[in-house]
Structures are given as structure tokens and as C-alpha cells.
Short mmCIF file of C-alpha atoms in Angstrom, two decimals:
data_model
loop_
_atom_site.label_atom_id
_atom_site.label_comp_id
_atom_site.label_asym_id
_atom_site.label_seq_id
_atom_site.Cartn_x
_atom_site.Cartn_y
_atom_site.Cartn_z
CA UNK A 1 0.00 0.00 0.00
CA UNK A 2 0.58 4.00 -0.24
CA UNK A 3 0.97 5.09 2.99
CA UNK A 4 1.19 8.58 4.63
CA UNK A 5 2.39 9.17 7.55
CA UNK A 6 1.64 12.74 9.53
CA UNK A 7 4.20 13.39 11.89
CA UNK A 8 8.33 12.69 12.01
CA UNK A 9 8.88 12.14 15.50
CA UNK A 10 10.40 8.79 17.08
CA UNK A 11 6.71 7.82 17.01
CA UNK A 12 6.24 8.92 13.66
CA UNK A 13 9.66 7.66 12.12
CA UNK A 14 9.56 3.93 13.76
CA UNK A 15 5.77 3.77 11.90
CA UNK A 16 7.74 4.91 8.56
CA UNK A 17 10.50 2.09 9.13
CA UNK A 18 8.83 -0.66 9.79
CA UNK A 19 6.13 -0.22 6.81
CA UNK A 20 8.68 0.25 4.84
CA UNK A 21 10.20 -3.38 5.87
CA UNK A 22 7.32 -4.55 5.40
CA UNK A 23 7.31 -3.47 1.81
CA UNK A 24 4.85 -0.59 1.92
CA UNK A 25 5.68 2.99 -0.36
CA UNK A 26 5.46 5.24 2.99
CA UNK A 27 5.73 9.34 2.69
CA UNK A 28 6.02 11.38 6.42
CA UNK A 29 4.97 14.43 6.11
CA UNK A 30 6.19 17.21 9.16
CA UNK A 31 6.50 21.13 9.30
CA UNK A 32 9.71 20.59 10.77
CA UNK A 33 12.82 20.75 8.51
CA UNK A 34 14.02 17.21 9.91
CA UNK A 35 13.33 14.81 12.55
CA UNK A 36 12.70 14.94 15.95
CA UNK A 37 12.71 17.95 16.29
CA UNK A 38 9.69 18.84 18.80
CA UNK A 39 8.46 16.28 21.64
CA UNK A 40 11.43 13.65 20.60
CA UNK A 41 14.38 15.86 20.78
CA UNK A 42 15.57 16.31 24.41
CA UNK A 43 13.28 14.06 26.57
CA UNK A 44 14.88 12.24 29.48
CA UNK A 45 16.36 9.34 27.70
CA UNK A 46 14.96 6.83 29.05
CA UNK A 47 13.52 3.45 27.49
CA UNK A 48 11.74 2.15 30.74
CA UNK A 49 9.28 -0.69 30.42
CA UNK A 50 9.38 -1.85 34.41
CA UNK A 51 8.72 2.29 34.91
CA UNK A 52 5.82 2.36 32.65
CA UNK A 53 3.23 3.50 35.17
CA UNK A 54 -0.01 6.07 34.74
CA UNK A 55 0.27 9.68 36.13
CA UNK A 56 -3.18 8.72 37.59
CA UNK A 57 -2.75 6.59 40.52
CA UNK A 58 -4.46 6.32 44.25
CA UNK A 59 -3.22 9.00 46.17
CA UNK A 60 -2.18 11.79 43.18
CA UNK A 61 -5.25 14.11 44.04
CA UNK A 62 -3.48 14.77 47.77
CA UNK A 63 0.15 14.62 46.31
CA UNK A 64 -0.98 17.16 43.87
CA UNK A 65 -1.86 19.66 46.29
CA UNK A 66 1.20 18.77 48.13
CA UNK A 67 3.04 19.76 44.70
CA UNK A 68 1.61 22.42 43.96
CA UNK A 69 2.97 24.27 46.92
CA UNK A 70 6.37 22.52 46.87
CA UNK A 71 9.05 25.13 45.86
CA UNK A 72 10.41 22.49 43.56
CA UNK A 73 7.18 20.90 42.82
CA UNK A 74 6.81 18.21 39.98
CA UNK A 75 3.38 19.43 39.12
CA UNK A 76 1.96 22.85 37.70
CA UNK A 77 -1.09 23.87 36.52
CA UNK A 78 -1.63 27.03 34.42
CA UNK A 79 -5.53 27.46 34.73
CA UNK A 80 -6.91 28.31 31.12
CA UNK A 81 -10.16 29.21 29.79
CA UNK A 82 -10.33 25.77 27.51
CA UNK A 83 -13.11 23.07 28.60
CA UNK A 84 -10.53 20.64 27.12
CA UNK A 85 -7.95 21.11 29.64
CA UNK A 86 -10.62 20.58 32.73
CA UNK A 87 -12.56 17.92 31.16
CA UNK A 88 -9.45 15.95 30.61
CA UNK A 89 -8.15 16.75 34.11
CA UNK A 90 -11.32 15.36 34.92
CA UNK A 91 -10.92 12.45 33.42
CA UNK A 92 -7.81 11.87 34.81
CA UNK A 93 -9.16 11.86 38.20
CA UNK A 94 -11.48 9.28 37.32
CA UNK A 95 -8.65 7.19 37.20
CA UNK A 96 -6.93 7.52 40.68
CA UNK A 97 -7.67 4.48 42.15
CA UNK A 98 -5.96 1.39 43.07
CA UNK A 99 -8.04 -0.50 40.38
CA UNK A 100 -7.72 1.54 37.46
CA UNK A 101 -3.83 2.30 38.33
CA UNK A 102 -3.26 -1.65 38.09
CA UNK A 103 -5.47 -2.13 35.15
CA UNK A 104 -3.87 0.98 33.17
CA UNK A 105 -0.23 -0.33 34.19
CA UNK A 106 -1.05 -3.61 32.85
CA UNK A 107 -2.42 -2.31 29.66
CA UNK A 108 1.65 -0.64 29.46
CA UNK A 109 4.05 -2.82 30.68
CA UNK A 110 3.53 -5.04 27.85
CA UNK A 111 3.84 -2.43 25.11
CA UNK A 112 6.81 -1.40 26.59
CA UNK A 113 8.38 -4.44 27.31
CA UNK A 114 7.42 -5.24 23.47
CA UNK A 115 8.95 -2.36 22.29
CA UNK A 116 12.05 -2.43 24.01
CA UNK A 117 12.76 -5.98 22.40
CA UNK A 118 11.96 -4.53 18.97
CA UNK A 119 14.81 -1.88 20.04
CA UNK A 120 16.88 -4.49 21.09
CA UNK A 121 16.49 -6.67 17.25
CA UNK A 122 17.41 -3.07 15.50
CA UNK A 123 20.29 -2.99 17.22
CA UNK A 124 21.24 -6.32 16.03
CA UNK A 125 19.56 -6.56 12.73
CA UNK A 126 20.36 -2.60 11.79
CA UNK A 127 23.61 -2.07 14.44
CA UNK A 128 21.75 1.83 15.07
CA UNK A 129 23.35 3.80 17.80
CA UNK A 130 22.00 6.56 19.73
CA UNK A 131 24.56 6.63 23.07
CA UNK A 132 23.01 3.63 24.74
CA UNK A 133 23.49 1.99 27.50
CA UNK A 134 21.81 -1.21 29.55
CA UNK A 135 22.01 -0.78 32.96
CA UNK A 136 18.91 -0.34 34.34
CA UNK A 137 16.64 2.32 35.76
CA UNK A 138 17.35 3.29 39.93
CA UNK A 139 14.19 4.84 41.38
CA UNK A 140 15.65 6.46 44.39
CA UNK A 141 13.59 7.30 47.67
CA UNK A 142 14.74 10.02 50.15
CA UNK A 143 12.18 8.94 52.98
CA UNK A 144 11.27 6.06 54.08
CA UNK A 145 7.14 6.10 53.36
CA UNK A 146 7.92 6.36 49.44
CA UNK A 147 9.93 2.91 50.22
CA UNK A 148 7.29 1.17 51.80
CA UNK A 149 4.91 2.68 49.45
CA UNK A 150 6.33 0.28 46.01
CA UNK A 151 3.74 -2.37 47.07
CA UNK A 152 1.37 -1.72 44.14
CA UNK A 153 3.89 -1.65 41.52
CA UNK A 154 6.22 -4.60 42.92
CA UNK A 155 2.89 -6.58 42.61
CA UNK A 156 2.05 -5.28 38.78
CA UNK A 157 6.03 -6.02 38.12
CA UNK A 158 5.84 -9.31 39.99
CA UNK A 159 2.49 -10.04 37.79
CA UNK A 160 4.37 -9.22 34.60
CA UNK A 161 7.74 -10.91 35.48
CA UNK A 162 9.78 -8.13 35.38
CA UNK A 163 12.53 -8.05 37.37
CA UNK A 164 13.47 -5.49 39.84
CA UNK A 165 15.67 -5.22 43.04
CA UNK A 166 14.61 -3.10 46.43
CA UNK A 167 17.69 -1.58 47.31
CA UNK A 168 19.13 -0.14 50.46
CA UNK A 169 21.18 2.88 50.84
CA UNK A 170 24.23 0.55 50.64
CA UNK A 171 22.87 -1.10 47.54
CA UNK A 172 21.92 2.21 45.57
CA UNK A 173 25.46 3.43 45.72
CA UNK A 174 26.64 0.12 44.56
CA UNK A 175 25.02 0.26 41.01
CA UNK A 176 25.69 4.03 41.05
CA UNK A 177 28.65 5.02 42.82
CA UNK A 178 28.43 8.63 42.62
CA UNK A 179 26.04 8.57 45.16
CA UNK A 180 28.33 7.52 47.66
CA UNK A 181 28.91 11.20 48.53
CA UNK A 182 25.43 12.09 49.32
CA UNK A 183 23.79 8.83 51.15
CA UNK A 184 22.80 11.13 53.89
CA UNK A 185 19.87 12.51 50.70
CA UNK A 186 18.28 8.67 50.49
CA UNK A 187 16.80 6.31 52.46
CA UNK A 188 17.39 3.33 49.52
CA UNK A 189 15.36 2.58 45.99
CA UNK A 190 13.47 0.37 43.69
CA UNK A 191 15.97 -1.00 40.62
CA UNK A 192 14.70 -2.04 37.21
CA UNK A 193 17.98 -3.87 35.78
CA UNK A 194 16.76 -4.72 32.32
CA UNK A 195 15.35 -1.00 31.70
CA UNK A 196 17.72 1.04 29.23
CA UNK A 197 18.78 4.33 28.28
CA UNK A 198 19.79 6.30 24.95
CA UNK A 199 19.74 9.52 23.14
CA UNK A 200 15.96 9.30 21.66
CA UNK A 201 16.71 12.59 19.23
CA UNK A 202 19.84 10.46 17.95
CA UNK A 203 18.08 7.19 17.52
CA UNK A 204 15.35 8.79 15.30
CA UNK A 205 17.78 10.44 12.97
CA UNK A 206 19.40 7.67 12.39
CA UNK A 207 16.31 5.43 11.95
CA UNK A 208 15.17 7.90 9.60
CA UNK A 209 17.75 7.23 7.51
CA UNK A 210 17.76 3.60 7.52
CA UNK A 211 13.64 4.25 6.27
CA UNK A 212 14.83 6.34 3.68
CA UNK A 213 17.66 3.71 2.26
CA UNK A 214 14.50 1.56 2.44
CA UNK A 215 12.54 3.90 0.55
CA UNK A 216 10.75 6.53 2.64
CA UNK A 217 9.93 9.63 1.39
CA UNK A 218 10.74 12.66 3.34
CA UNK A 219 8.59 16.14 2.93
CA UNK A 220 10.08 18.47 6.06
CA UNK A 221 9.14 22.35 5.97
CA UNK A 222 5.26 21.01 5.22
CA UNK A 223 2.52 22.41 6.91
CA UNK A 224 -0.48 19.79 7.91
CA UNK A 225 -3.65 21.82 7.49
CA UNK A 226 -6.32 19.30 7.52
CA UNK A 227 -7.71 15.84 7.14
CA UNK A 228 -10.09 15.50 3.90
CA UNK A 229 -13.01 12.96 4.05
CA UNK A 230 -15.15 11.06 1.84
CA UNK A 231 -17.74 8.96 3.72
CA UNK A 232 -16.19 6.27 5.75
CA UNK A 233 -12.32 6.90 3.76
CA UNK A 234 -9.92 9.79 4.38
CA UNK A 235 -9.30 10.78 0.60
CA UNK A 236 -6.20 12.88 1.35
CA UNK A 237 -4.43 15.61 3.38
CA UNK A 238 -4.23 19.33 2.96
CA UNK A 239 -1.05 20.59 3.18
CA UNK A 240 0.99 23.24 2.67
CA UNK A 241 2.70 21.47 -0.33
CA UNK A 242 -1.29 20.65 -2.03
CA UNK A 243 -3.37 17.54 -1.14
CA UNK A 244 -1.80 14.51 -0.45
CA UNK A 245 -3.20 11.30 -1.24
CA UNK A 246 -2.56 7.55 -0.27
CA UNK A 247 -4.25 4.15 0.36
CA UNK A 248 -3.41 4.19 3.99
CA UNK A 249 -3.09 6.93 6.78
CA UNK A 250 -1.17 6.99 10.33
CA UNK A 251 -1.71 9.68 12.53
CA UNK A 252 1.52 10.41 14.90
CA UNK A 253 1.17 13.76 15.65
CA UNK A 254 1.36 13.81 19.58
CA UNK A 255 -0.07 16.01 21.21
CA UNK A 256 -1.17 17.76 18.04
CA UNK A 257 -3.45 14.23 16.87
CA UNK A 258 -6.24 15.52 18.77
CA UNK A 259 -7.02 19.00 17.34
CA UNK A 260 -6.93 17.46 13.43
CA UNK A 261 -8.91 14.51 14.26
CA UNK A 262 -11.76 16.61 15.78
CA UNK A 263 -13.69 18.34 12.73
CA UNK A 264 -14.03 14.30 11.91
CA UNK A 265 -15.76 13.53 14.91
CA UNK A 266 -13.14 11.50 16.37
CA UNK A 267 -12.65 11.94 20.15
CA UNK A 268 -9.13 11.86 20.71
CA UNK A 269 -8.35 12.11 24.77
CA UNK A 270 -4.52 13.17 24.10
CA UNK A 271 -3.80 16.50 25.83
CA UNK A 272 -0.46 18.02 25.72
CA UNK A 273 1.41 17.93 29.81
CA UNK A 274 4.94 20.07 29.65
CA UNK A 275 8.10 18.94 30.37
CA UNK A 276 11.57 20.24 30.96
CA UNK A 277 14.99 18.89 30.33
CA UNK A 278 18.59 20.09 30.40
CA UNK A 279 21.48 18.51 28.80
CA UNK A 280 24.75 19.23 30.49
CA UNK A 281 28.15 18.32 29.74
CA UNK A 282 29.92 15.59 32.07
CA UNK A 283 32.38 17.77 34.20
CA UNK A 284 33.51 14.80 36.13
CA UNK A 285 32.51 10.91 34.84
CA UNK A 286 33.34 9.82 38.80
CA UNK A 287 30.41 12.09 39.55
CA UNK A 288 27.96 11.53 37.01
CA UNK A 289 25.52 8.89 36.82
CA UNK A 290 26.10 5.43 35.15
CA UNK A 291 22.45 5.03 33.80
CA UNK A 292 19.18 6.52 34.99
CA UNK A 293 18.33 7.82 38.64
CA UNK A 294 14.68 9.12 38.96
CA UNK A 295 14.50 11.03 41.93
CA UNK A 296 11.29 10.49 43.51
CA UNK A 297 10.68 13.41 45.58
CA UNK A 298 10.75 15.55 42.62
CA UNK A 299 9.79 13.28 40.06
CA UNK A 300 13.14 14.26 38.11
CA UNK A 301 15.23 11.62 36.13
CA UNK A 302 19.05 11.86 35.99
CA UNK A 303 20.31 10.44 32.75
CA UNK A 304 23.78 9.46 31.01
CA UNK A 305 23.87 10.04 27.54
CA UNK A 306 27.24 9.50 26.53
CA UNK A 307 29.06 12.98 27.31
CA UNK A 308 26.83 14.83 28.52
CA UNK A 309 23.85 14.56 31.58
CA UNK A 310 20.07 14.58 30.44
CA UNK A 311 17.75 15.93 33.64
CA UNK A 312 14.02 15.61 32.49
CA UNK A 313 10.88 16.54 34.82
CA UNK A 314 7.94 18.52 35.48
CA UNK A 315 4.41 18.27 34.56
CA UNK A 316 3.13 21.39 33.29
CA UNK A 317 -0.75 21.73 32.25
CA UNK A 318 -0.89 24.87 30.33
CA UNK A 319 -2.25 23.88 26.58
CA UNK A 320 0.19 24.47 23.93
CA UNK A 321 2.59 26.89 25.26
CA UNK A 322 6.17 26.34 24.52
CA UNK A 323 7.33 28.84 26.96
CA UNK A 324 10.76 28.39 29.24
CA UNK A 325 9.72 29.31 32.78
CA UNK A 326 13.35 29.71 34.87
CA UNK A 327 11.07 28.19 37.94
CA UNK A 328 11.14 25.12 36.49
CA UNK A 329 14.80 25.03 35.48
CA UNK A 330 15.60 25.61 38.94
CA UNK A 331 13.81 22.40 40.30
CA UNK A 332 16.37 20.46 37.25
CA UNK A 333 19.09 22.18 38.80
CA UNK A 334 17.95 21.82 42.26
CA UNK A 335 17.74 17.83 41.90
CA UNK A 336 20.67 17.24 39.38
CA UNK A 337 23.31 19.72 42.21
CA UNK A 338 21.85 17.97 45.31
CA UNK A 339 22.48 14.28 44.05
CA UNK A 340 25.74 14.74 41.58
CA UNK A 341 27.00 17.78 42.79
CA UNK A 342 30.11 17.11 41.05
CA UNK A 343 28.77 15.64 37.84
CA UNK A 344 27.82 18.07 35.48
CA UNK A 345 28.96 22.03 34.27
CA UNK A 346 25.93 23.88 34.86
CA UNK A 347 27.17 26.77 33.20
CA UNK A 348 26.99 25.00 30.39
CA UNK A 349 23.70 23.32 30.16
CA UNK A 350 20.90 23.76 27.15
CA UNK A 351 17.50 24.36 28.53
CA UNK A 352 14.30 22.96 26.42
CA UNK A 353 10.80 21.96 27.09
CA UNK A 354 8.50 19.73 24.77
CA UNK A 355 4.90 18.69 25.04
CA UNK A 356 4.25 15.35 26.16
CA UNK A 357 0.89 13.49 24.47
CA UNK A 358 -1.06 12.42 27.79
CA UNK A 359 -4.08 10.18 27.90
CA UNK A 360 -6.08 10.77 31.04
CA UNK A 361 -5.36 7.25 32.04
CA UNK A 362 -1.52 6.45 30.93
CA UNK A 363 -1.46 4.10 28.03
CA UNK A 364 -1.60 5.42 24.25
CA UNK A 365 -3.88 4.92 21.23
CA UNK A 366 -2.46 2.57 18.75
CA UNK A 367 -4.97 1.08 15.81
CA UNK A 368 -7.90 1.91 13.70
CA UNK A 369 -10.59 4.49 13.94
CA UNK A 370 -14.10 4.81 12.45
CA UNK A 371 -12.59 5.90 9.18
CA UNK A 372 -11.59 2.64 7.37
CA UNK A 373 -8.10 3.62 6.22
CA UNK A 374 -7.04 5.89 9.18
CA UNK A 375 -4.95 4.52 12.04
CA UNK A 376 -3.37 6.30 15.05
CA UNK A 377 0.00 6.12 16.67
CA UNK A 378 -0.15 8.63 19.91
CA UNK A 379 -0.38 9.57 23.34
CA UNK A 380 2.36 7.93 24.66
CA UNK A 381 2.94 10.49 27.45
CA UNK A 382 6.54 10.39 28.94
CA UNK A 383 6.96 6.99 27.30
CA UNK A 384 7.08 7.07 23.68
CA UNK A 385 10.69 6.88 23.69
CA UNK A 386 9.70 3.95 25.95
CA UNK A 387 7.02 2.46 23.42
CA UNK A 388 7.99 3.59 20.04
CA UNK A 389 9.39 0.76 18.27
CA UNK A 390 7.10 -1.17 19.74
CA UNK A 391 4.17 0.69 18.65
CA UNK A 392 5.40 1.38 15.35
CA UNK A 393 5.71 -2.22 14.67
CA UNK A 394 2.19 -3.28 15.94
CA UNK A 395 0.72 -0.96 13.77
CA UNK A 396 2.78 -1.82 10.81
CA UNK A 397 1.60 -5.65 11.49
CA UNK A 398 -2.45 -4.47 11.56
CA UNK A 399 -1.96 -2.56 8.20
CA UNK A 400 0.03 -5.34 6.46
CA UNK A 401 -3.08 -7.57 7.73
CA UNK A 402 -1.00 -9.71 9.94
CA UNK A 403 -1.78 -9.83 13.65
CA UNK A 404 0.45 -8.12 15.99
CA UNK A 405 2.95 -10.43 18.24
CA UNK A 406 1.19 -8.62 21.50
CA UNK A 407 -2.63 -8.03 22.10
CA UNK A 408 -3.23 -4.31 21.93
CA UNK A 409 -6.74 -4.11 21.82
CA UNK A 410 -6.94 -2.27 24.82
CA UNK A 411 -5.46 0.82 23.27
CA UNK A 412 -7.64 1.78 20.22
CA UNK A 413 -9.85 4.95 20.33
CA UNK A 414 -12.64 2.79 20.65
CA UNK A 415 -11.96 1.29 23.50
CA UNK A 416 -11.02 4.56 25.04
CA UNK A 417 -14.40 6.45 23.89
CA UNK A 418 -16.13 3.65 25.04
CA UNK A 419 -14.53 4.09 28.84
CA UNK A 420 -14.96 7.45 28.63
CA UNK A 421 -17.84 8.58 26.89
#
């Protein structure tokens, strides 16, 4: 089939490689002049399957209040006149309890566990390399209650046979050593050893590449204006660059999916949620972390990318503003100084933000919608680094007919319109 492909993100390029593989004439179509350059190009760099939880869980409605007053809060809300916004917080609320948190996490673990396997055959089939490295994920707890508080997720990980480790202090500075000069900050932590890191911006450059020697079509600097319908078919896109026709259609858009899938009566529940990262350059390897420390408190991740230090956090509800707030680079700073102090040159560090494609209940919308040839690929949330290989080849199994290697019928639209009304 002719295939077009809206968006050339890590979601969006993955989709593009493996139809092409499987023999399909794929196009991508993005207004940026090259990949991954929005949502994909600084995000925490981490490919996490055992961390693949839902923002929505028991407790968040009293934590958020909690963060919202924290000087170095995780959480921020930026109150806007839009019914979206507060009909999706809504929704999100709906979904803070213990058994919709373990029914959500289940519905992601395996997507991500999927996906990073796919990563793990492109590395062997393709040899890509994006500065990664396989040494887990160390969730780390500065008080004692978040310890005894990983009962709910040991279980869903224990469910799902994923392997972890509860570590104490002793046992945290063992897999990262740097921390041996601030034990006095943690009480001990929660360690996913088969979870991975890597630069996602890197990856999808490459990958993007490897699509084109298979013979994807490019078109960057291309405006998307709107999807054009013909009963039950999608007959083409309006673009910047004229209409743009093919068999098949794959929305990957993040956060962006929902506002062009509206006028066709298609109720998307992906809202854009902020986040921040800064990429520093290693000062000191001794001090710098060997893979991936999340620091619970603040809901920060600490990440080794080769050279450099990638510190990713915040959740900011505010639509689609791109805008740098210096508040939030100071929580970044704040958690990055107080746990690798010696690590990383500051002085030197790139501040971005990107918007992050949240469902109100954690996992994404992969598959087919009312419109016979249009399929979706989005709201991943924090995880589509996490997810995207994985998604992208589910979906290129359901358009080549074949059925996907992992059940993901719990993640079309219809099953979330259906949940939600």
C-alpha cells in the first residue's frame, strides 16, 4: 500500500521504518525541517518498560496539592479558559484508584516491554546507535514512606515478570557510585535492571535514515492543514505542499493528533502535559551517573547520555505553550546539584521543554478508527521513547493484515471512547 504518515517524530519515524520493511511505499509528512525535532528531541532518555506507570494513581489528588505548593514541585497547573484542559483533568481523576492504576499499568508494561525488544532486534539486525546503555533504571527514595509505598507496583512487576531489586542505601550506591557522597539525601530505591537508556533525538535520525535507504519519502518544511473525508475513507491531506493522497493513513502527531482529528468527529483524549529537560556536559565521569536515577521526591530523572547529563521533569498543564519558565529550570538544577553535585557544568547546560501526548489514564492509542483507512500512533505520554518501536511495529503488522505479536486491543480509540464517553 501507499501510505502517509503525519508526523516525524520517534513515534512517527519507527511507523515509517517498519512499513517500509514490510514493503509498503510510505511518505512522512512534518513542518519541521528534519526529525525529531519537537516532543522527541531532548526528553529524558529513558527506554523504561518496568517504569511504565499512569500519572493517575491512588493517592495523586493529595500529592498534587502537596506539589503544587512545593518550591520544587513536579506538578503545575496554568488554569486556562479551555473546557478541554478541565474535562481531561477530569478524566484523569477518574482514574486515581488502586483498580484503574493496576489495570492501566497492565495495559503498558507489555507495550513497553514489546517495544524495548523490537529496540533491542534493530540494534542487532540494523547495528543503530543513539549513546546507549543497559544498565537499568534506579528509582531512588529520600524517605522512608515512598519505600514502603512500592507495594502496588512490585505486585504489577511481579504479575508481569519483570525483574526489579529493592535496594538499600548501601545497595543504591553500589550500582551508582556517585552517590556515595550524598547517602545522607536517600533512604534506599526500587531497581529495574533490564530497563535502558539512549539519546531518543539520535536514535530517530538515524532510523530515519535507515527508512529512507529503504525507501521513505521525506517532505520536512510542510505544513499539515487538515484531514479531507469522503464517507467512511480519508481521501487525502491538505497541506501546505497541495493535497496529499494515499491508500493508507497513520496519525503520529502527539499532542497535536487531537485537534486534526476533531472536525471528523473522532474523540481523541490526548492533551499536551509540559516537560523540561537540560542537557549538560559531564564535568567529572566519577560524579555523574552510570544510567538513569529518577528522583522520587521531585519526580526528576538523571540520565547518562554518553558525554553529557540529560535531567528531564515537570508536569506542566498549560495547553500548547512552549514557553521556558526559569522556575522550572531551577527544580532540574535543584535535583541534578543535590544528588551529583560534582557531575555536570551547569554553566553550560541547554534548557528545552517539549509537550508530552497524555491520555487521562496512561497508556496510548495505537490502531484503527471509524474511518476505514485511518490509524493512530499517539499519546504515549513520557513513554514514547519507551514504546515507540514497539508501537510502530504493531501498527505496521495491523496494516500489512497480519496480527500483531502482543494483544493491543486495549489501546484503540474505541476502546477509550467507550470508557470514557
Amino acid at each position: 500500500m501507499k501510505v502517509l504518515i503525519l508526523g516525524s517524530g520517534v513515534i512517527g519515524v519507527t511507523s515509517a521504518y517498519y512499513l517500509a520493511r514490510a514493503g509498503h511505499d510510505v511518505t512522512v509528512v512534518d513542518r519541521q525541517p528534519e526529525p525529531a525535532l519537537e516532543t522527541s528531541f531532548a526528553n529524558a532518555g529513558e527506554v523504561s518498560p518496568g517504569y511504565s506507570s499512569p500519572w493517575a494513581g491512588p493517592g495523586v489528588p493529595v500529592k498534587a496539592v502537596k506539589w503544587l505548593l512545593m518550591k520544587h514541585g513536579p506538578l503545575v497547573i496554568r488554569p486556562k479558559l479551555d473546557p478541554v484542559m478541565w474535562v481531561w483533568l477530569l478524566k484523569m481523576l477518574r482514574n486515581c484508584t488502586s483498580a484503574r492504576y493496576a489495570v492501566n499499568k497492565s495495559r503498558m508494561i507489555p507495550i513497553a516491554e514489546y517495544s524495548r525488544d523490537c529496540l533491542r532486534d534493530l540494534r542487532r539486525d540494523i547495528g543503530i546507535q543513539y549513546d546507549d546503555r543497559a544498565q537499568g533504571t534506579l528509582q531512588l527514595f529520600r524517605y522512608q514512606a515512598q519505600l514502603d509505598g512500592t507495594a502496588e507496583d512490585i505486585a504489577v512487576l511481579k504479575q508481569y515478570g519483570v525483574p526489579f531489586e529493592v535496594l538499600s542505601r548501601e545497595g543504591c550506591i553500589a550500582v551508582e557510585p556517585a552517590l556515595g557522597g550524598v547517602k545522607e539525601k536517600f533512604v534506599g530505591g526500587l531497581r529495574l535492571p533490564q530497563d535502558e537508556t539512549g539519546d531518543c533525538h539520535m536514535f530517530t535520525q538515524s532510523l530515519a535514515k535507515h527508512a529512507q535507504a529503504l525507501g521513505v519519502r521525506f517532505m520536512f518544511n510542510t505544513g499539515i492543514d487538515r484531514i479531507v473525508t469522503e464517507g467512511a475513507r480519508v481521501s487525502g491531506v491538505a497541506t501546505s505542499a497541495g493535497l496529499l493522497q494515499a491508500d493508507a493513513y497513520v496519525l503520529a502527531l502527539g499532542s497535536w493528533s487531537s485537534r486534526l482529528v476533531a472536525p471528523l468527529g473522532i474523540s481523541l483524549p490526548v492533551y499536551p502535559v509540559k516537560g523540561y529537560s537540560l542537557t549538560v556536559p559531564i564535568k567529572d565521569a566519577s560524579g555523574a551517573p552510570e544510567s538513569t536515577v529518577m528522583d522520587e521526591s521531585y519526580k526528576v530523572a538523571i540520565t547518562r547520555l554518553g558525554d553529557r547529563i540529560r535531567v528531564g521533569g515537570t508536569a506542566e498543564i498549560s495547553g500548547f505553550s512552549d514557553k521556558l519558565y526559569d522556575a522550572r529550570r531551577a527544580t532540574l538544577d535543584h535535583s541534578l546539584t543535590d544528588l551529583f553535585p560534582r557531575g555536570g557544568d551547569l554553566a553550560k547546560a541547554t534548557f528545552w521543554s517539549g509537550l508530552r501526548p497524555m491520555t487521562p489514564d496512561g497508556p496510548p492509542v495505537i490502531g484503527p478508527t471509524q474511518y476505514a483507512n485511518l490509524h493512530l500512533n499517539t499519546g504515549h505520554g513520557t513513554l514514547g521513547w519507551t514504546m515507540s518501536c514497539g508501537s510502530g511495529r504493531v501498527l505496521a503488522d495491523m496494516l500489512s493484515g497480519k496480527k500483531p505479536e502482543i494483544d493491543v486491543s486495549a489501546l484503540t480509540v474505541d476502546r477509550y471512547n467507550h470508557r470514557f464517553g
